[in-house]
Coordinates of C-alpha atoms in Angstrom, one line a residue:
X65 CA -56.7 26.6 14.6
X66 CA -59.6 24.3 15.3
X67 CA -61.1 24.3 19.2
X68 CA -60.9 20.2 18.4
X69 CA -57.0 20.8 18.2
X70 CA -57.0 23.6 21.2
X71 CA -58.7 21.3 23.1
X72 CA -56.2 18.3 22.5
X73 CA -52.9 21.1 22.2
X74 CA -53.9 21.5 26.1
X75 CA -54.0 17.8 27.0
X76 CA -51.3 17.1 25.0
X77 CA -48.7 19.9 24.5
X78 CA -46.1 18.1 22.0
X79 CA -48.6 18.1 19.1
X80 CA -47.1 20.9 17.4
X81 CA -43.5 19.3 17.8
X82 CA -45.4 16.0 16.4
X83 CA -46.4 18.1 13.1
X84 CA -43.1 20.1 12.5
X85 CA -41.2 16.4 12.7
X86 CA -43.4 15.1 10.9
X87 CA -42.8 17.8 8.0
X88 CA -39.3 17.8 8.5
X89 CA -39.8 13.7 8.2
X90 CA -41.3 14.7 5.0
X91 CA -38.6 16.6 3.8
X92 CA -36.4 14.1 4.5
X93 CA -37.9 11.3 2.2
X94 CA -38.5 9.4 5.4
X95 CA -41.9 8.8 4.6
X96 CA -42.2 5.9 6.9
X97 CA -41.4 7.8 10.1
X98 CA -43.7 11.0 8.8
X99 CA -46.7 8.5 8.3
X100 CA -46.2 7.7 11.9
X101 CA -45.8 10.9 13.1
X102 CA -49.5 11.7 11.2
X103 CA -50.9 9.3 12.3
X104 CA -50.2 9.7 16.2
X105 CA -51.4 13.1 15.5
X106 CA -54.5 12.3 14.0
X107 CA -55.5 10.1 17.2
X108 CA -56.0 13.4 19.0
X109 CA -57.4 15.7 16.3
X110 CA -59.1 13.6 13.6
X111 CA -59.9 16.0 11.5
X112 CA -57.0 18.0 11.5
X113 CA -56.6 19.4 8.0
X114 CA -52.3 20.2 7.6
X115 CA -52.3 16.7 8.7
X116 CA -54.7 14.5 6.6
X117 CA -53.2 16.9 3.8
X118 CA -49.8 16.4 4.8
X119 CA -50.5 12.4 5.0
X120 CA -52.4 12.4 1.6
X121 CA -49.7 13.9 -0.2
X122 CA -47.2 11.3 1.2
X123 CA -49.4 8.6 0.3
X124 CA -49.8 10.2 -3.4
X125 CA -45.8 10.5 -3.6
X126 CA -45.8 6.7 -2.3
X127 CA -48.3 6.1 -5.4
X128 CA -50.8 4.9 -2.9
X129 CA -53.7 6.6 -4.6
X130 CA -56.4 5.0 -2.7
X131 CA -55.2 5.7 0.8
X132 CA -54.1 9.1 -0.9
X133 CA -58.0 9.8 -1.4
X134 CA -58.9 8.8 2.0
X135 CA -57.2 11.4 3.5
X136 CA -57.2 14.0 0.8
X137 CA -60.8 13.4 0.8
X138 CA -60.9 14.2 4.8
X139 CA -58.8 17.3 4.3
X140 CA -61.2 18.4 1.4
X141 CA -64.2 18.3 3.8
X142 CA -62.2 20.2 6.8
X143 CA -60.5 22.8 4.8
X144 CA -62.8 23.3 1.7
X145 CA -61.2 26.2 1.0
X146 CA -57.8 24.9 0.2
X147 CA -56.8 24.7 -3.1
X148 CA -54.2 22.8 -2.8
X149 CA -55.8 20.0 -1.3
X150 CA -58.6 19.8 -4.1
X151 CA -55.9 19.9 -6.6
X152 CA -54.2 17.2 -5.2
X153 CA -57.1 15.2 -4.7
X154 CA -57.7 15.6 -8.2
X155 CA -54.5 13.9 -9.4
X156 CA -54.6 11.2 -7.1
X157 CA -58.6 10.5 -8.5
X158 CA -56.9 10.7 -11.9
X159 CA -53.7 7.7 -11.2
X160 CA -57.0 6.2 -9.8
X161 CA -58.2 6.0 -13.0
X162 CA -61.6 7.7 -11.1
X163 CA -61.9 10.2 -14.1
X164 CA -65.2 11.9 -13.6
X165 CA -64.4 12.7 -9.8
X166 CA -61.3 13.9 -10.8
X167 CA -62.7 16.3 -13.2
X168 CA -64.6 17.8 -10.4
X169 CA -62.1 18.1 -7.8
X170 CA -60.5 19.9 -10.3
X171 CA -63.1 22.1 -10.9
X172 CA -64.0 22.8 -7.6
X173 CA -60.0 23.6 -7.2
X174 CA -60.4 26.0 -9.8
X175 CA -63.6 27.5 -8.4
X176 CA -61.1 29.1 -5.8
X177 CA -58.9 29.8 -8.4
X178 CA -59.4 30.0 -11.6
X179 CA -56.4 30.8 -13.3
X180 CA -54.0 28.4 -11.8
X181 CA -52.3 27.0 -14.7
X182 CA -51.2 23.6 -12.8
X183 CA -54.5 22.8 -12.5
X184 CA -55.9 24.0 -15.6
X185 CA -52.9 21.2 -16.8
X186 CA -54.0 18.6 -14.7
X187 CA -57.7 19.2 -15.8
X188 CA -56.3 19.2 -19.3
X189 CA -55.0 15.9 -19.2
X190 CA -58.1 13.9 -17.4
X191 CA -60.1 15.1 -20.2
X192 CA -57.3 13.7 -22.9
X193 CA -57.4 10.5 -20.7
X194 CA -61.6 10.9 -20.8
X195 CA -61.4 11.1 -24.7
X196 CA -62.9 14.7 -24.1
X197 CA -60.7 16.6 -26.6
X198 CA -62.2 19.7 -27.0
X199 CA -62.4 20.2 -23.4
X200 CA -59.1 19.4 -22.8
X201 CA -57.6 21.5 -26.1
X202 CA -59.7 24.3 -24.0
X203 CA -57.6 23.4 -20.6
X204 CA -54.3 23.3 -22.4
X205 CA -55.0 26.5 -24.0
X206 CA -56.1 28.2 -21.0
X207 CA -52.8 26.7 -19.0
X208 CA -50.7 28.5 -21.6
X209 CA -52.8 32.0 -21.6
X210 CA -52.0 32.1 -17.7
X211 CA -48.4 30.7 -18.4
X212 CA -46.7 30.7 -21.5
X213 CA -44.0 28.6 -20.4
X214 CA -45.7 25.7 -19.5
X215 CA -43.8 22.7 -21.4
X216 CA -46.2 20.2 -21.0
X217 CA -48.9 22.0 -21.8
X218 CA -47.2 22.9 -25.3
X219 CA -46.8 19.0 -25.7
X220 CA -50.4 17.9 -24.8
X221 CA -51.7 20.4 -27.0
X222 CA -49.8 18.9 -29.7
X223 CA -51.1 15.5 -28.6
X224 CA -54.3 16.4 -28.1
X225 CA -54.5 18.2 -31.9
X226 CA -53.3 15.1 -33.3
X227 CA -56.3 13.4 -31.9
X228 CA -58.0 16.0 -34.2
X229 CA -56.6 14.7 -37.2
X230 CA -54.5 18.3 -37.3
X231 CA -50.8 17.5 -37.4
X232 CA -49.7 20.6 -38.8
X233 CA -50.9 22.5 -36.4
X234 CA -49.4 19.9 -33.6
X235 CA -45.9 20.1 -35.1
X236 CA -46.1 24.3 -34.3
X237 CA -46.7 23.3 -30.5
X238 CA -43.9 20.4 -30.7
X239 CA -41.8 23.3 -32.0
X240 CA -42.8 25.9 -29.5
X241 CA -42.1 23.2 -26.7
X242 CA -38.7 22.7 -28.1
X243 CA -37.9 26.4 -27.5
X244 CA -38.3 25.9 -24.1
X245 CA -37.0 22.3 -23.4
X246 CA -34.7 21.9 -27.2
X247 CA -33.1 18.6 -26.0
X248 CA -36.1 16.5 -24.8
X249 CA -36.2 13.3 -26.2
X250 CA -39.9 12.5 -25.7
X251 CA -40.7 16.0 -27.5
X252 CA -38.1 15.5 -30.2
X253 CA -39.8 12.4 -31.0
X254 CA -43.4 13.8 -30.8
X255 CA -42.1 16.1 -33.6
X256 CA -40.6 13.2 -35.9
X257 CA -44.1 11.7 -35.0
X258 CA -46.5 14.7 -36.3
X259 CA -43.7 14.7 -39.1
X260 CA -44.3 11.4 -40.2
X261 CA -48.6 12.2 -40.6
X262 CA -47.7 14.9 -42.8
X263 CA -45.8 12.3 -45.1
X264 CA -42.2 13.8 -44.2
X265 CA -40.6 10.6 -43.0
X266 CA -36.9 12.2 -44.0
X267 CA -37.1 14.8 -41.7
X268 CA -39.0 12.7 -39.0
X269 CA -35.6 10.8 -39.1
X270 CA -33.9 13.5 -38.4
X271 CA -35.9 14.2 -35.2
X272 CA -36.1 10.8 -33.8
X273 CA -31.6 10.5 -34.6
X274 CA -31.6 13.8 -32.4
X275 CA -33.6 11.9 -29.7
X276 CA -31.5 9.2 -29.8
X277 CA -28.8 10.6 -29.5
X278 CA -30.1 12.6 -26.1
X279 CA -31.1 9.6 -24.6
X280 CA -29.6 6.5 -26.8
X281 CA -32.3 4.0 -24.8
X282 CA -35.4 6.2 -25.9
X283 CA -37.6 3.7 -27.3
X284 CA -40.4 5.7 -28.7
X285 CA -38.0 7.1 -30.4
X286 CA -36.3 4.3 -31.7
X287 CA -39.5 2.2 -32.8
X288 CA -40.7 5.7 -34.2
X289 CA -37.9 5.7 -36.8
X290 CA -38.3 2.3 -37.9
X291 CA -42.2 3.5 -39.3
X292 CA -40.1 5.7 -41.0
X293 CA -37.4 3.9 -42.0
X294 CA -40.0 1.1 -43.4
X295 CA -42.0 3.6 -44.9
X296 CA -39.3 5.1 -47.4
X297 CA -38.6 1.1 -48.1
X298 CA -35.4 1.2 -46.0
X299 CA -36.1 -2.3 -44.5
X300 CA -32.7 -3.5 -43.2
X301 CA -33.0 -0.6 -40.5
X302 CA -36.5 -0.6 -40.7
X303 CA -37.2 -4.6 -39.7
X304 CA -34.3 -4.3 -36.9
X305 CA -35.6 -1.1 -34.9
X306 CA -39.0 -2.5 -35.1
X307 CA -38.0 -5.1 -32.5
X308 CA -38.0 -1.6 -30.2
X309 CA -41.7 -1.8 -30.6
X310 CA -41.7 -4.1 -26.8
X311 CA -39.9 -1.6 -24.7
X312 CA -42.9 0.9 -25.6
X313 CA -45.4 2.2 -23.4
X314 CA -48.0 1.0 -26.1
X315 CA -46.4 -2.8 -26.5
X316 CA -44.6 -3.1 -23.2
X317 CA -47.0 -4.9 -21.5
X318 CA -48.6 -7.1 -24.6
X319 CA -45.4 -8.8 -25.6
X320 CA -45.5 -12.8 -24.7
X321 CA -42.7 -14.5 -22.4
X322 CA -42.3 -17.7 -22.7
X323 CA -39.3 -20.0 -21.4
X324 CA -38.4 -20.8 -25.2
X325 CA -36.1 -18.7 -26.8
X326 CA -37.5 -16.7 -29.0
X327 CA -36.3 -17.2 -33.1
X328 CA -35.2 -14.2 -35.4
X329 CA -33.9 -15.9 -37.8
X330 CA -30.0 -16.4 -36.5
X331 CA -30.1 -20.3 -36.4
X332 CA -31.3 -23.3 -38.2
X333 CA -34.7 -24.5 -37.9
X334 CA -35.0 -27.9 -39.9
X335 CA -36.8 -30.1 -37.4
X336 CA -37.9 -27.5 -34.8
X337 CA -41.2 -26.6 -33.5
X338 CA -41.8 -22.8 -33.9
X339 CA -44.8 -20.6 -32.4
X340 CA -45.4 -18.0 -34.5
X341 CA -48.2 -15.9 -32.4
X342 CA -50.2 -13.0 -33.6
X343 CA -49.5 -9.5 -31.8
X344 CA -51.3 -6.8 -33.3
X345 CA -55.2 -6.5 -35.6
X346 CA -56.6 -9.0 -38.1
X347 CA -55.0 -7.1 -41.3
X348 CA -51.4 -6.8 -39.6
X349 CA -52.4 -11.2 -39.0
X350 CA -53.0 -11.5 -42.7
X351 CA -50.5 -9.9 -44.1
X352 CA -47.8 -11.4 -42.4
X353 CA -49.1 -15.3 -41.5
X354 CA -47.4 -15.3 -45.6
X355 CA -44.4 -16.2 -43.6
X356 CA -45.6 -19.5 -41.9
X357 CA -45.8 -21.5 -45.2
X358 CA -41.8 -20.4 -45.6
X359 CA -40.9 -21.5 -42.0
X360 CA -42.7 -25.0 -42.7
X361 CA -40.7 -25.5 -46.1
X362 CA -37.7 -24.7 -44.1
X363 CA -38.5 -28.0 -42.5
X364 CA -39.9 -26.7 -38.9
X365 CA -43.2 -27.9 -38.0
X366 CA -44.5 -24.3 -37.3
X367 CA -47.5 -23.3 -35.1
X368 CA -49.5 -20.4 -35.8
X369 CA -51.6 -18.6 -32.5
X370 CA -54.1 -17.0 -34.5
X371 CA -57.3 -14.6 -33.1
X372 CA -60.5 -17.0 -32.9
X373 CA -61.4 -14.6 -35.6
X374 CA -59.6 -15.8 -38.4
X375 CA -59.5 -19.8 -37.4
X376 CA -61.5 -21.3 -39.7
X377 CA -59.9 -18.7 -42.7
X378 CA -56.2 -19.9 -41.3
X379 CA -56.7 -22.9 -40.4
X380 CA -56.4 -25.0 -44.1
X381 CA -52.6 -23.1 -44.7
X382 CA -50.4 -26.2 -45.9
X383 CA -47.8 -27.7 -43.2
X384 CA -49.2 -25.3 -40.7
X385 CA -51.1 -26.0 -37.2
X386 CA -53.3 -23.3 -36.3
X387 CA -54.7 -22.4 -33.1
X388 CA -56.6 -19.9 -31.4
X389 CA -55.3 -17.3 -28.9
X390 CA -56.2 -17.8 -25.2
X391 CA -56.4 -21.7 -25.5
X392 CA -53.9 -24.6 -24.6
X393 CA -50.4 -24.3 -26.6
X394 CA -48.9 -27.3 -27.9
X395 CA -45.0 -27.9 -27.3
X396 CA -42.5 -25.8 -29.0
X397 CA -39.2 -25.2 -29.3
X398 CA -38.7 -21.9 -29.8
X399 CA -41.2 -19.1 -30.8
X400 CA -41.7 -15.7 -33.1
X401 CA -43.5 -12.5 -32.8
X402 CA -45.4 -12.5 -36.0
X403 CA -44.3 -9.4 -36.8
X404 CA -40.7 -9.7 -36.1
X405 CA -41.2 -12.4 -39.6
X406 CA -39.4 -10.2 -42.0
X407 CA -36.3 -9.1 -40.1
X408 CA -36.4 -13.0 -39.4
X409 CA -36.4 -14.1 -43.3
X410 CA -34.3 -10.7 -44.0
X411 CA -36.7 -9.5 -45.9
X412 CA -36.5 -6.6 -48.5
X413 CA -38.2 -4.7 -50.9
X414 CA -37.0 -7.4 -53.9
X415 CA -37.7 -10.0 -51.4
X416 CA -41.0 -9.8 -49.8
X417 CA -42.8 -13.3 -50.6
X418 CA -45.6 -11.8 -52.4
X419 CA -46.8 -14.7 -54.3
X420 CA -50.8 -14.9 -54.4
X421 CA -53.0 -16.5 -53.3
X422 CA -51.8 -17.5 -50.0
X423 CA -55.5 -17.8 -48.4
X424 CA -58.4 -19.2 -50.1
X425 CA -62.5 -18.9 -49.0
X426 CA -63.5 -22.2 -47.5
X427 CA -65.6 -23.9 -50.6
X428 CA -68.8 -24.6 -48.4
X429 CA -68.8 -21.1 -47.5
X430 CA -68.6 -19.9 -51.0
X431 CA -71.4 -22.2 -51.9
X432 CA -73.4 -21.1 -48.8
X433 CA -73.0 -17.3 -49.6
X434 CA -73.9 -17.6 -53.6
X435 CA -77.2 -20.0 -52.3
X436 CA -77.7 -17.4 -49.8
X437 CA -77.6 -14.7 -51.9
X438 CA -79.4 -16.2 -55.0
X439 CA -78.5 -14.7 -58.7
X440 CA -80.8 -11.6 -58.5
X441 CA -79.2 -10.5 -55.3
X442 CA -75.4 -11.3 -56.7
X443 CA -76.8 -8.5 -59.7
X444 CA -75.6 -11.6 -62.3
X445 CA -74.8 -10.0 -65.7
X446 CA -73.4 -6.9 -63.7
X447 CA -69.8 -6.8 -62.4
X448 CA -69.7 -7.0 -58.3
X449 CA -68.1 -4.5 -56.0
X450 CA -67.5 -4.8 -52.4
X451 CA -67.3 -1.5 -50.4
X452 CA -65.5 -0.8 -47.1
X453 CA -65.3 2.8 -46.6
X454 CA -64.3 3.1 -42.5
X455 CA -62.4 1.0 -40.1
X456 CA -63.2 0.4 -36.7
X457 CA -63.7 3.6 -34.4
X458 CA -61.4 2.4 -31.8
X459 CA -58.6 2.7 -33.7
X460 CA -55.8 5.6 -33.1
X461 CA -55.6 6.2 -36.5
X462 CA -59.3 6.0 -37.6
X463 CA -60.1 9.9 -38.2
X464 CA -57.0 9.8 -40.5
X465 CA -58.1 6.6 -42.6
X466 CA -61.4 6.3 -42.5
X467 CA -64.3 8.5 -44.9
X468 CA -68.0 8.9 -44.1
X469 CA -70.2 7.2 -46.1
X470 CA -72.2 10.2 -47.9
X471 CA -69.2 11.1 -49.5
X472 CA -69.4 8.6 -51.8
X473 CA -72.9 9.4 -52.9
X474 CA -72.4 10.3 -56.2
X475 CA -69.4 7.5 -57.2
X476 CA -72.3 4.9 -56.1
X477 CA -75.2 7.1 -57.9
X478 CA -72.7 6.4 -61.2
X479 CA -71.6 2.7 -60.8
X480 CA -73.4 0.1 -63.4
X481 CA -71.9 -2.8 -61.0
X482 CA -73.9 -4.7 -58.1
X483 CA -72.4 -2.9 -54.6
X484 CA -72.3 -4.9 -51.6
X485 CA -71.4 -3.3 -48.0
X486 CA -68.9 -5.5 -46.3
X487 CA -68.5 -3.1 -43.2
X488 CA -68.8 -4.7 -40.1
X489 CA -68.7 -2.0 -38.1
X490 CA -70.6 0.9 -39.1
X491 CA -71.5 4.4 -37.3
X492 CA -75.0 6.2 -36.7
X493 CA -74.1 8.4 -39.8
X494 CA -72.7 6.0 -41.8
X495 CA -76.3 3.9 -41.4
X496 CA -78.8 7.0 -41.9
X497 CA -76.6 7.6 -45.5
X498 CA -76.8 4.1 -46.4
X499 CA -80.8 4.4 -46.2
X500 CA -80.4 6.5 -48.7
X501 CA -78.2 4.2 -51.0
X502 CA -80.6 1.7 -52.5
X503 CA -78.4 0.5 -54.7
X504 CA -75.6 -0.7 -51.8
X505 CA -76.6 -3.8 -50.7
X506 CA -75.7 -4.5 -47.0
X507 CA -73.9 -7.8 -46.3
X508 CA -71.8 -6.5 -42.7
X509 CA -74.0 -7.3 -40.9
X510 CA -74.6 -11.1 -42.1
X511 CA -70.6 -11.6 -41.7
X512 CA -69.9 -13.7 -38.6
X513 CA -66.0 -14.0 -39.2
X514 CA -63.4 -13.5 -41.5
X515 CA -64.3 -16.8 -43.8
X516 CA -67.5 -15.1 -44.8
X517 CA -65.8 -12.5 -45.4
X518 CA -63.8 -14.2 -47.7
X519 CA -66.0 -16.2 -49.2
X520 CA -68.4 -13.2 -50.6
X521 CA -65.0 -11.3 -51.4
X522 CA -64.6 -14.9 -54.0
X523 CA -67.9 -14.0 -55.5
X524 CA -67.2 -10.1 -56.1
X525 CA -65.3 -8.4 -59.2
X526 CA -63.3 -6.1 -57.3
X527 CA -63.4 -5.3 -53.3
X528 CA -62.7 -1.2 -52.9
X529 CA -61.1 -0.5 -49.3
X530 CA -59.3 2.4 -46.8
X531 CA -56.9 0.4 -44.9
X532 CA -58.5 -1.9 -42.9
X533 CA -58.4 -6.0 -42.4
X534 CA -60.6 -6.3 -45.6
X535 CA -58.1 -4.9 -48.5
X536 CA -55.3 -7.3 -46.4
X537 CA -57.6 -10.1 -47.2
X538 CA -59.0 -9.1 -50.4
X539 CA -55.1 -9.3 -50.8
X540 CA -54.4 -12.1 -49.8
X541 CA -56.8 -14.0 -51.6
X542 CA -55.7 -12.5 -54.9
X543 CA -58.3 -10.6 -56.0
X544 CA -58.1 -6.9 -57.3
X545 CA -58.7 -4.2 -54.9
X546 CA -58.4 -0.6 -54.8
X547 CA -56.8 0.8 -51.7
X548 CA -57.9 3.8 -50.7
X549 CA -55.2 5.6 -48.2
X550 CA -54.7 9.1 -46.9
X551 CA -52.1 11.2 -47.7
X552 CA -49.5 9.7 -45.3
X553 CA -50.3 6.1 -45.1
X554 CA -49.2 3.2 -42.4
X555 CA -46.0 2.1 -42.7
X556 CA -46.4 -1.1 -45.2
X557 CA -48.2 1.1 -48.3
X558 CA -44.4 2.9 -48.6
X559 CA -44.6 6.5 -50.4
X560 CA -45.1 7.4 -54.0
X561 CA -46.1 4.7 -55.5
X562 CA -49.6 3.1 -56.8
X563 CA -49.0 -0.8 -56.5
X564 CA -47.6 -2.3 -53.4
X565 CA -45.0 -5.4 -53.6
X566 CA -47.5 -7.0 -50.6
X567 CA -50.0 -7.6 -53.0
X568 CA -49.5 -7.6 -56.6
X569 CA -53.5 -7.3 -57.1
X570 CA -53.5 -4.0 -55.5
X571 CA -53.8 -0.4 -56.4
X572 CA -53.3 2.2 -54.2
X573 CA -55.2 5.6 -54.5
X574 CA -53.4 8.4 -51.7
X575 CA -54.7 11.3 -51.3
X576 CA -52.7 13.6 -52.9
X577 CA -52.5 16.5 -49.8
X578 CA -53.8 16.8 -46.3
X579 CA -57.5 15.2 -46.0
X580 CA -58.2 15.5 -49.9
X581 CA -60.4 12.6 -50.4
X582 CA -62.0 14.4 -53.0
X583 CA -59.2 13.7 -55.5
X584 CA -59.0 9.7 -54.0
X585 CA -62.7 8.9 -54.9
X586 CA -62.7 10.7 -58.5
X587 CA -59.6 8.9 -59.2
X588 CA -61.8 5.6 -58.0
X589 CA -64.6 6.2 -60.2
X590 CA -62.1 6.7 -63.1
X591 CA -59.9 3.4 -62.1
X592 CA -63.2 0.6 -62.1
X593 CA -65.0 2.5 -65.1
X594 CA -62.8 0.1 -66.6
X595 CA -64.2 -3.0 -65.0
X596 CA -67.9 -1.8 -66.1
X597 CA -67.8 -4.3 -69.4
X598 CA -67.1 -7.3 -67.0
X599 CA -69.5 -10.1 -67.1
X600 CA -70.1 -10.9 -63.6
X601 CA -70.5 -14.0 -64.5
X602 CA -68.7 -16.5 -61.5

């Protein structure tokens, strides 16, 4: 007992009947009446520690993280030997989105002890929130050393190994989680998740109908299985769980309200005005803008929110008014996810309106780009191949999609064609291997938007992609492209096949198992030999 609270116990002798009401308060869930209660006391003894720690950890149940860290903060600096208090500083830092200072309240929680495996947990997940995740595969493993049972430490581990690209290896800690909690929806659906990267959509549906049926308004679970239902080509239930995708924690909060009722297809729309507005990247825009042609034969006047991106590439599509996100919206009558297109048209497998081109290079540009480039540059009397090998970094699924320039070394050693780089992005390793790759000429970084894209694309042979917004548009504008994807590919590439009903110029190269992309790039040096006798004349 401090001599500060001695000193006010004697001047005021209900202080200790102030803190046990105020802990009963607490009890209680009257959090009103034991904020009160603290804070009388803490008039007398300011730096009281059960109090600013009993007040802190209201405030953090309250999700009042700021005023949570005042006083956790105070009750750090009285008591620094509490545990407790550190720890809970620590989380409310974390819902603070204060990451750094969270790590080190947590460390200095675990300084006094070091095998508490709450902690270790909580440590765990600010480094997954920090994008640290080794560190936190190390905290998750240390949580389960000092506690086997630890449920959500099995889970994050799983998480945090398919950060690593390692779904195998997450589906054993899904499993082992299961043991110990077998009818949780969120960790039934992690399975079907980890399922589905190791290209076993079947049995992901299994684990996602098992979710369902544990908690029928699950929505992870429900969007989950319509990836997988789309990916085995099953579009009816596919398109129609899809529209799940907006009670997600990842879409929840970027779908659009508007006072217009929004269109899926269930009435006419001769004579309407329709928004159709972009949701998701440039590719996902490209494929599926197909649709607004359809809408304006079905005699709507359709608009088309676009990303400023991809304006001037969108912009000439017949009967169709494009604008750019963020900026003034005309009137409407009703409005359509771009995405939520095919469960609008019904669209299946037979069905898919895959007639190309639907997109064409602006004609300046193309004249720009082959004055720009001159006839020595363009390698005339050679066949042209454009190369993009990674997309962009920030992408969840990047590590899965994307392959490092040097390993394509020897296929561009080999290749009698002119090679141009159209990657935009590119990383530190990717730049010190094309150094060493003479004979890729780099265009990225002269490509302000999507129409120059386009428009060198118009002057190339063939355009070689992984899955990123360039094979869409190489796509879309009709020219042939080799797709390179990885052993279980997004959604729209289905399974077991090498052509794709999206784009009839397309060939798809998978990677046969796990992370082979060994087997992809031989099979890509043997599927344009072929194209070696073409002119390159344009």
């Amino acid at each position: 007992m401090s001599a500060q609270w001695k000193s006010a116990s004697a001047r005021t002798p209900n202080l200790a009947r102030l803190q046990r009401q105020a802990i009963n308060a607490f009890e209680e869930r009257q959090f009103d009446k034991a904020e009160r209660l603290c804070a009388a006391i803490l008039e007398y003894v300011g730096d009281h520690f059960d109090t600013l720690h009993l007040l802190g950890y209201i405030h953090l149940q309250r999700g009042r993280n700021v005023e949570a860290i005042a006083a956790l903060s105070k009750a750090v600096k009285a008591n620094a030997a509490s545990v407790d208090a550190a720890s809970n500083l620590g989380l409310a830092l974390h819902n603070a989105g204060r990451l750094d200072e969270a790590i080190a309240a947590y460390r200095s929680a675990l300084a006094l002890s070091p095998r508490h495996p709450e902690i270790l947990y909580n440590l765990g997940n600010v480094y997954l929130a920090r994008d640290r995740i080794t560190d936190a595969l190390a905290s998750y493993d240390e949580t389960l050393a000092n506690n086997p049972s630890h449920v959500g430490a099995r889970v994050n581990r799983g998480n945090t190994l398919l950060r690593f690209n390692r779904p195998a290896d997450a589906l054993e800690s899904y499993e082992r989680a299961l043991v110990l909690s077998p009818d949780h929806p969120q960790i039934l659906t992690n399975r079907g998740h980890a399922l589905r990267r190791l290209d076993r959509p079947q049995q992901a549906l299994q684990s996602f109908a098992i979710a369902i049926d544990k908690s029928p308004d699950f929505p992870e679970a429900h969007f989950e299985s319509a990836l997988a239902h789309l990916t085995l080509g099953d579009f009816e239930p596919g398109w129609k769980a899809y529209e799940w995708r907006w009670k997600t924690n990842a879409f929840a909060d970027k779908r659009r309200s508007f006072r217009q009722p929004q269109w899926l297809g269930s009435t006419p729309i001769a004579g309407k005005t329709i928004l159709l507005h972009a949701e998701q990247g440039f590719g996902d825009t490209i494929q599926f803008i197909r649709y607004a042609p359809l809408l304006a034969r079905s005699g709507a006047r359709v608009i088309c929110e676009v990303q400023s991106e991809l304006m001037s590439l969108l912009t000439p599509l017949q009967g169709v008014e494009v604008v750019a996100e963020g900026g003034a919206l005309p009137p409407f009558d009703l409005h359509c996810p771009l995405m939520s297109s095919p469960l609008a048209f019904g669209t299946e497998l037979a069905t898919i309106p895959a007639q190309v081109p639907y997109l064409a290079a602006p004609a300046d540009r193309v004249t720009q780009w082959r004055d720009r480039l001159g006839a020595e540059r363009l390698g005339e009397g050679r066949p042209r191949a454009g190369f993009v090998w990674s997309g962009s970094p920030a992408h969840k699924n990047d590590a899965n999609r994307s392959i490092p320039l040097a390993r394509l070394n020897e296929l561009f050693a080999n290749l009698p064609f002119a090679c141009f780089s159209l990657q935009r992005e590119m990383r530190q390793p990717d730049r010190e291997a094309l150094q060493r790759l003479p004979q890729l000429v780099d265009l990225g970084s002269e490509l302000s938007d999507f129409s120059d894209t386009a428009a060198v694309i118009s002057l190339l042979d063939i355009v070689v992609s992984v899955d990123t917004a360039v094979a869409h548009l190489a796509g879309a504008l009709g020219k042939p492209v080799v797709i390179l994807l990885p052993h279980a590919a997004d959604f729209r590439w289905l399974r077991d096949r090498s052509d794709t009903p999206w784009y009839p110029t397309a060939k798809l190269l998978r990677q046969p198992a796990f992370g082979d992309w060994d087997s992809v790039i031989g099979g890509l040096a043997e599927e344009i030999a072929g194209l070696a006798g073409v002119s390159g004349g344009h």
